[in-house]
Amino acid sequence: MLTKSVMPHARRLAAIFAAFRTAVTHRFGRGTPSAPEPLHHELHRAARFWPVEDTGSDGEDTLPAMEMGGVLVFVYLDAESSELRVSVDLDTVDQRLIRHDDPDETVPMHITVQGDTVFRA
């Protein structure tokens, strides 16, 4: 007897929880992906900004950097020349970015300034 009176409520609660789970999954993207995420999405989402930190291991302040796929890109104003400098450090690059068909195993890059290509390799 108790089963007959409780089951409709249990089914209704289960339906509400299922609807809520579906809404949250679609709204916040927390569902199980049907296909692996493309590499560029994975690396873009994992990108980090590293702000200046006082006094690094060499006694100097660190430089601001952006890290994406293990590549560090430093953009800073040179203290002596007042030039804007851009430096790319590939020491810790994600192996999936390396062009393994190239004997030098390079990382493909395309650098633009104001929309004009200044470097491509």
Tab-separated table of N, CA and C in Angstrom:
chain	number	residue	atom	x	y	z
A	1	MET	N	0.808	-1.183	0.000
A	1	MET	CA	0.000	0.000	0.000
A	1	MET	C	0.862	1.263	0.000
A	2	LEU	N	1.902	1.242	0.826
A	2	LEU	CA	2.805	2.377	0.893
A	2	LEU	C	3.487	2.612	-0.449
A	3	THR	N	3.804	1.523	-1.153
A	3	THR	CA	4.459	1.618	-2.449
A	3	THR	C	3.585	2.366	-3.442
A	4	LYS	N	2.303	2.100	-3.453
A	4	LYS	CA	1.404	2.768	-4.385
A	4	LYS	C	1.317	4.258	-4.121
A	5	SER	N	1.416	4.693	-2.892
A	5	SER	CA	1.304	6.123	-2.592
A	5	SER	C	2.637	6.859	-2.749
A	6	VAL	N	3.732	6.165	-2.597
A	6	VAL	CA	5.059	6.801	-2.673
A	6	VAL	C	5.607	6.818	-4.099
A	7	MET	N	5.327	5.787	-4.883
A	7	MET	CA	5.916	5.664	-6.221
A	7	MET	C	5.627	6.855	-7.142
A	8	PRO	N	4.414	7.387	-7.198
A	8	PRO	CA	4.203	8.548	-8.069
A	8	PRO	C	5.078	9.735	-7.662
A	9	HIS	N	5.266	9.931	-6.376
A	9	HIS	CA	6.111	11.036	-5.899
A	9	HIS	C	7.582	10.779	-6.231
A	10	ALA	N	8.004	9.532	-6.069
A	10	ALA	CA	9.397	9.170	-6.388
A	10	ALA	C	9.664	9.357	-7.878
A	11	ARG	N	8.705	8.954	-8.717
A	11	ARG	CA	8.878	9.135	-10.163
A	11	ARG	C	8.926	10.618	-10.531
A	12	ARG	N	8.077	11.394	-9.892
A	12	ARG	CA	8.066	12.841	-10.168
A	12	ARG	C	9.403	13.467	-9.751
A	13	LEU	N	9.905	13.095	-8.577
A	13	LEU	CA	11.211	13.609	-8.138
A	13	LEU	C	12.330	13.175	-9.087
A	14	ALA	N	12.285	11.928	-9.531
A	14	ALA	CA	13.301	11.443	-10.472
A	14	ALA	C	13.239	12.238	-11.773
A	15	ALA	N	12.038	12.550	-12.249
A	15	ALA	CA	11.891	13.341	-13.474
A	15	ALA	C	12.425	14.753	-13.279
A	16	ILE	N	12.164	15.338	-12.109
A	16	ILE	CA	12.675	16.686	-11.814
A	16	ILE	C	14.195	16.672	-11.779
A	17	PHE	N	14.800	15.678	-11.102
A	17	PHE	CA	16.260	15.584	-11.051
A	17	PHE	C	16.853	15.373	-12.443
A	18	ALA	N	16.230	14.564	-13.270
A	18	ALA	CA	16.716	14.327	-14.629
A	18	ALA	C	16.657	15.604	-15.443
A	19	ALA	N	15.563	16.346	-15.331
A	19	ALA	CA	15.430	17.613	-16.057
A	19	ALA	C	16.480	18.613	-15.591
A	20	PHE	N	16.693	18.661	-14.270
A	20	PHE	CA	17.704	19.568	-13.720
A	20	PHE	C	19.097	19.193	-14.218
A	21	ARG	N	19.423	17.899	-14.175
A	21	ARG	CA	20.728	17.432	-14.633
A	21	ARG	C	20.934	17.775	-16.109
A	22	THR	N	19.922	17.586	-16.931
A	22	THR	CA	20.014	17.904	-18.358
A	22	THR	C	20.240	19.398	-18.560
A	23	ALA	N	19.498	20.221	-17.823
A	23	ALA	CA	19.647	21.675	-17.948
A	23	ALA	C	21.044	22.121	-17.547
A	24	VAL	N	21.540	21.596	-16.442
A	24	VAL	CA	22.879	21.970	-15.971
A	24	VAL	C	23.938	21.503	-16.958
A	25	THR	N	23.783	20.305	-17.488
A	25	THR	CA	24.750	19.767	-18.438
A	25	THR	C	24.822	20.645	-19.676
A	26	HIS	N	23.676	21.023	-20.222
A	26	HIS	CA	23.678	21.839	-21.435
A	26	HIS	C	24.105	23.271	-21.155
A	27	ARG	N	23.739	23.820	-20.015
A	27	ARG	CA	24.075	25.210	-19.695
A	27	ARG	C	25.545	25.372	-19.358
A	28	PHE	N	26.092	24.461	-18.580
A	28	PHE	CA	27.466	24.616	-18.107
A	28	PHE	C	28.457	23.689	-18.798
A	29	GLY	N	28.027	22.910	-19.758
A	29	GLY	CA	28.937	22.076	-20.522
A	29	GLY	C	29.644	21.009	-19.722
A	30	ARG	N	28.966	20.408	-18.762
A	30	ARG	CA	29.627	19.413	-17.923
A	30	ARG	C	29.245	17.996	-18.286
A	31	GLY	N	28.665	17.828	-19.437
A	31	GLY	CA	28.261	16.487	-19.841
A	31	GLY	C	29.445	15.686	-20.329
A	32	THR	N	29.233	14.428	-20.512
A	32	THR	CA	30.264	13.569	-21.061
A	32	THR	C	30.365	13.846	-22.547
A	33	PRO	N	31.517	14.277	-23.030
A	33	PRO	CA	31.620	14.595	-24.446
A	33	PRO	C	31.495	13.332	-25.293
A	34	SER	N	30.839	13.470	-26.426
A	34	SER	CA	30.675	12.321	-27.308
A	34	SER	C	31.936	12.112	-28.143
A	35	ALA	N	32.716	13.153	-28.328
A	35	ALA	CA	33.967	13.057	-29.081
A	35	ALA	C	35.040	13.803	-28.295
A	36	PRO	N	36.308	13.435	-28.482
A	36	PRO	CA	37.363	14.154	-27.764
A	36	PRO	C	37.385	15.631	-28.181
A	37	GLU	N	37.749	16.475	-27.240
A	37	GLU	CA	37.835	17.908	-27.505
A	37	GLU	C	39.003	18.189	-28.451
A	38	PRO	N	38.818	19.055	-29.454
A	38	PRO	CA	39.933	19.385	-30.353
A	38	PRO	C	41.093	20.000	-29.560
A	39	LEU	N	42.307	19.781	-30.040
A	39	LEU	CA	43.507	20.243	-29.341
A	39	LEU	C	43.460	21.741	-29.073
A	40	HIS	N	43.054	22.540	-30.065
A	40	HIS	CA	43.064	23.992	-29.849
A	40	HIS	C	42.100	24.402	-28.741
A	41	HIS	N	40.951	23.727	-28.617
A	41	HIS	CA	40.031	24.042	-27.521
A	41	HIS	C	40.670	23.703	-26.178
A	42	GLU	N	41.270	22.540	-26.099
A	42	GLU	CA	41.906	22.105	-24.857
A	42	GLU	C	42.998	23.079	-24.428
A	43	LEU	N	43.883	23.456	-25.362
A	43	LEU	CA	44.997	24.337	-25.019
A	43	LEU	C	44.535	25.765	-24.749
A	44	HIS	N	43.545	26.250	-25.482
A	44	HIS	CA	43.029	27.601	-25.231
A	44	HIS	C	42.409	27.693	-23.848
A	45	ARG	N	41.668	26.683	-23.460
A	45	ARG	CA	41.024	26.697	-22.139
A	45	ARG	C	42.041	26.590	-21.006
A	46	ALA	N	43.179	25.995	-21.274
A	46	ALA	CA	44.206	25.830	-20.245
A	46	ALA	C	45.197	26.991	-20.214
A	47	ALA	N	45.052	27.972	-21.106
A	47	ALA	CA	45.983	29.114	-21.165
A	47	ALA	C	45.974	29.875	-19.846
A	48	ARG	N	47.125	30.384	-19.471
A	48	ARG	CA	47.269	31.105	-18.203
A	48	ARG	C	48.092	32.372	-18.406
A	49	PHE	N	47.779	33.376	-17.597
A	49	PHE	CA	48.575	34.596	-17.546
A	49	PHE	C	49.423	34.548	-16.288
A	50	TRP	N	50.692	34.842	-16.438
A	50	TRP	CA	51.613	34.860	-15.299
A	50	TRP	C	52.041	36.307	-15.064
A	51	PRO	N	51.523	36.954	-14.024
A	51	PRO	CA	51.892	38.350	-13.762
A	51	PRO	C	53.314	38.461	-13.218
A	52	VAL	N	53.780	39.666	-13.120
A	52	VAL	CA	55.114	39.941	-12.575
A	52	VAL	C	55.164	39.503	-11.116
A	53	GLU	N	56.268	38.863	-10.758
A	53	GLU	CA	56.516	38.514	-9.363
A	53	GLU	C	57.809	39.195	-8.946
A	54	ASP	N	57.799	39.705	-7.732
A	54	ASP	CA	58.990	40.382	-7.227
A	54	ASP	C	60.137	39.408	-7.053
A	55	THR	N	61.293	39.826	-7.446
A	55	THR	CA	62.553	39.142	-7.241
A	55	THR	C	62.497	37.642	-7.488
A	56	GLY	N	62.839	37.286	-8.717
A	56	GLY	CA	62.939	35.878	-9.084
A	56	GLY	C	64.215	35.274	-8.545
A	57	SER	N	64.559	34.085	-9.008
A	57	SER	CA	65.739	33.373	-8.511
A	57	SER	C	67.044	34.077	-8.866
A	58	ASP	N	67.022	34.917	-9.919
A	58	ASP	CA	68.238	35.624	-10.322
A	58	ASP	C	68.353	37.010	-9.688
A	59	GLY	N	67.438	37.336	-8.760
A	59	GLY	CA	67.488	38.641	-8.103
A	59	GLY	C	66.730	39.713	-8.860
A	60	GLU	N	66.219	39.386	-10.039
A	60	GLU	CA	65.471	40.341	-10.856
A	60	GLU	C	63.975	40.043	-10.732
A	61	ASP	N	63.146	41.063	-11.004
A	61	ASP	CA	61.713	40.825	-11.074
A	61	ASP	C	61.437	39.935	-12.283
A	62	THR	N	60.412	39.101	-12.193
A	62	THR	CA	60.034	38.277	-13.335
A	62	THR	C	59.284	39.147	-14.346
A	63	LEU	N	59.108	38.634	-15.543
A	63	LEU	CA	58.391	39.350	-16.591
A	63	LEU	C	56.983	38.777	-16.724
A	64	PRO	N	56.029	39.607	-17.125
A	64	PRO	CA	54.688	39.075	-17.352
A	64	PRO	C	54.700	38.144	-18.560
A	65	ALA	N	53.920	37.076	-18.491
A	65	ALA	CA	53.909	36.107	-19.589
A	65	ALA	C	52.533	35.482	-19.729
A	66	MET	N	52.271	35.006	-20.934
A	66	MET	CA	51.107	34.182	-21.186
A	66	MET	C	51.633	32.803	-21.528
A	67	GLU	N	51.000	31.772	-20.970
A	67	GLU	CA	51.400	30.398	-21.263
A	67	GLU	C	50.254	29.695	-21.967
A	68	MET	N	50.568	29.082	-23.101
A	68	MET	CA	49.572	28.315	-23.843
A	68	MET	C	50.292	27.134	-24.465
A	69	GLY	N	49.854	25.936	-24.128
A	69	GLY	CA	50.470	24.739	-24.672
A	69	GLY	C	51.932	24.599	-24.280
A	70	GLY	N	52.276	25.081	-23.106
A	70	GLY	CA	53.659	25.008	-22.649
A	70	GLY	C	54.556	26.075	-23.238
A	71	VAL	N	54.045	26.880	-24.158
A	71	VAL	CA	54.805	27.977	-24.765
A	71	VAL	C	54.606	29.211	-23.895
A	72	LEU	N	55.711	29.856	-23.530
A	72	LEU	CA	55.638	31.101	-22.765
A	72	LEU	C	55.898	32.268	-23.709
A	73	VAL	N	54.979	33.230	-23.708
A	73	VAL	CA	55.135	34.436	-24.525
A	73	VAL	C	55.238	35.615	-23.571
A	74	PHE	N	56.384	36.266	-23.588
A	74	PHE	CA	56.637	37.418	-22.739
A	74	PHE	C	56.448	38.683	-23.573
A	75	VAL	N	55.695	39.633	-23.053
A	75	VAL	CA	55.540	40.944	-23.686
A	75	VAL	C	55.857	41.958	-22.608
A	76	TYR	N	56.881	42.782	-22.875
A	76	TYR	CA	57.321	43.687	-21.829
A	76	TYR	C	58.024	44.895	-22.436
A	77	LEU	N	58.172	45.922	-21.635
A	77	LEU	CA	58.873	47.130	-22.029
A	77	LEU	C	60.304	47.028	-21.525
A	78	ASP	N	61.270	47.097	-22.447
A	78	ASP	CA	62.678	47.006	-22.072
A	78	ASP	C	63.067	48.259	-21.297
A	79	ALA	N	63.667	48.082	-20.123
A	79	ALA	CA	64.009	49.205	-19.249
A	79	ALA	C	65.065	50.128	-19.855
A	80	GLU	N	66.009	49.559	-20.591
A	80	GLU	CA	67.103	50.367	-21.129
A	80	GLU	C	66.732	51.081	-22.426
A	81	SER	N	66.091	50.369	-23.343
A	81	SER	CA	65.814	50.952	-24.664
A	81	SER	C	64.393	51.484	-24.809
A	82	SER	N	63.528	51.219	-23.844
A	82	SER	CA	62.105	51.583	-23.904
A	82	SER	C	61.401	50.977	-25.104
A	83	GLU	N	61.931	49.849	-25.600
A	83	GLU	CA	61.296	49.137	-26.706
A	83	GLU	C	60.291	48.142	-26.147
A	84	LEU	N	59.201	47.972	-26.883
A	84	LEU	CA	58.267	46.903	-26.550
A	84	LEU	C	58.871	45.623	-27.091
A	85	ARG	N	59.054	44.645	-26.242
A	85	ARG	CA	59.677	43.388	-26.655
A	85	ARG	C	58.688	42.247	-26.535
A	86	VAL	N	58.784	41.333	-27.467
A	86	VAL	CA	57.991	40.105	-27.461
A	86	VAL	C	58.983	38.960	-27.566
A	87	SER	N	58.910	38.035	-26.631
A	87	SER	CA	59.837	36.911	-26.587
A	87	SER	C	59.037	35.627	-26.459
A	88	VAL	N	59.374	34.623	-27.266
A	88	VAL	CA	58.686	33.336	-27.244
A	88	VAL	C	59.667	32.286	-26.739
A	89	ASP	N	59.284	31.595	-25.666
A	89	ASP	CA	60.126	30.568	-25.063
A	89	ASP	C	59.475	29.208	-25.303
A	90	LEU	N	60.181	28.329	-26.024
A	90	LEU	CA	59.639	27.021	-26.401
A	90	LEU	C	60.219	25.866	-25.586
A	91	ASP	N	60.916	26.171	-24.495
A	91	ASP	CA	61.569	25.119	-23.708
A	91	ASP	C	60.602	24.078	-23.161
A	92	THR	N	59.385	24.479	-22.842
A	92	THR	CA	58.440	23.553	-22.219
A	92	THR	C	57.216	23.303	-23.107
A	93	VAL	N	57.384	23.414	-24.425
A	93	VAL	CA	56.265	23.260	-25.359
A	93	VAL	C	55.623	21.874	-25.255
A	94	ASP	N	54.304	21.839	-25.368
A	94	ASP	CA	53.550	20.588	-25.403
A	94	ASP	C	53.985	19.828	-26.662
A	95	GLN	N	54.342	18.578	-26.510
A	95	GLN	CA	54.851	17.766	-27.631
A	95	GLN	C	53.862	17.648	-28.782
A	96	ARG	N	52.586	17.835	-28.511
A	96	ARG	CA	51.581	17.753	-29.573
A	96	ARG	C	51.639	18.944	-30.528
A	97	LEU	N	52.355	20.003	-30.158
A	97	LEU	CA	52.487	21.175	-31.026
A	97	LEU	C	53.704	21.098	-31.943
A	98	ILE	N	54.580	20.159	-31.676
A	98	ILE	CA	55.821	20.050	-32.446
A	98	ILE	C	55.550	19.360	-33.773
A	99	ARG	N	56.122	19.925	-34.822
A	99	ARG	CA	56.013	19.342	-36.161
A	99	ARG	C	57.075	18.251	-36.266
A	100	HIS	N	56.657	16.992	-36.052
A	100	HIS	CA	57.596	15.871	-36.014
A	100	HIS	C	58.039	15.427	-37.407
A	101	ASP	N	57.343	15.855	-38.466
A	101	ASP	CA	57.762	15.497	-39.819
A	101	ASP	C	58.920	16.364	-40.307
A	102	ASP	N	59.229	17.424	-39.564
A	102	ASP	CA	60.346	18.320	-39.872
A	102	ASP	C	61.589	17.793	-39.153
A	103	PRO	N	62.737	17.673	-39.846
A	103	PRO	CA	63.949	17.162	-39.174
A	103	PRO	C	64.369	18.001	-37.959
A	104	ASP	N	64.057	19.308	-37.982
A	104	ASP	CA	64.408	20.169	-36.848
A	104	ASP	C	63.347	20.160	-35.760
A	105	GLU	N	62.229	19.442	-36.003
A	105	GLU	CA	61.116	19.366	-35.068
A	105	GLU	C	60.727	20.750	-34.552
A	106	THR	N	60.269	21.594	-35.449
A	106	THR	CA	59.888	22.953	-35.100
A	106	THR	C	58.440	23.031	-34.640
A	107	VAL	N	58.094	24.163	-34.084
A	107	VAL	CA	56.718	24.462	-33.724
A	107	VAL	C	56.208	25.457	-34.766
A	108	PRO	N	55.144	25.103	-35.507
A	108	PRO	CA	54.631	26.042	-36.503
A	108	PRO	C	54.161	27.334	-35.833
A	109	MET	N	54.571	28.469	-36.389
A	109	MET	CA	54.201	29.770	-35.832
A	109	MET	C	53.824	30.728	-36.939
A	110	HIS	N	52.885	31.603	-36.621
A	110	HIS	CA	52.477	32.671	-37.521
A	110	HIS	C	52.297	33.904	-36.649
A	111	ILE	N	53.189	34.888	-36.804
A	111	ILE	CA	53.167	36.083	-35.968
A	111	ILE	C	52.784	37.269	-36.840
A	112	THR	N	51.791	38.034	-36.348
A	112	THR	CA	51.345	39.224	-37.076
A	112	THR	C	51.465	40.457	-36.193
A	113	VAL	N	51.634	41.615	-36.849
A	113	VAL	CA	51.602	42.911	-36.185
A	113	VAL	C	50.641	43.772	-36.989
A	114	GLN	N	49.584	44.238	-36.331
A	114	GLN	CA	48.550	45.039	-36.995
A	114	GLN	C	47.978	44.310	-38.212
A	115	GLY	N	47.900	42.982	-38.144
A	115	GLY	CA	47.321	42.198	-39.222
A	115	GLY	C	48.300	41.806	-40.326
A	116	ASP	N	49.517	42.348	-40.290
A	116	ASP	CA	50.537	42.001	-41.285
A	116	ASP	C	51.451	40.903	-40.740
A	117	THR	N	51.681	39.874	-41.554
A	117	THR	CA	52.559	38.787	-41.157
A	117	THR	C	53.996	39.290	-41.088
A	118	VAL	N	54.634	39.091	-39.925
A	118	VAL	CA	56.040	39.471	-39.772
A	118	VAL	C	56.931	38.241	-39.624
A	119	PHE	N	56.298	37.100	-39.311
A	119	PHE	CA	57.075	35.860	-39.180
A	119	PHE	C	56.158	34.684	-39.414
A	120	ARG	N	56.643	33.730	-40.170
A	120	ARG	CA	55.885	32.489	-40.377
A	120	ARG	C	56.875	31.345	-40.585
A	121	ALA	N	56.727	30.302	-39.808
A	121	ALA	CA	57.621	29.148	-39.939
A	121	ALA	C	56.878	27.894	-39.539
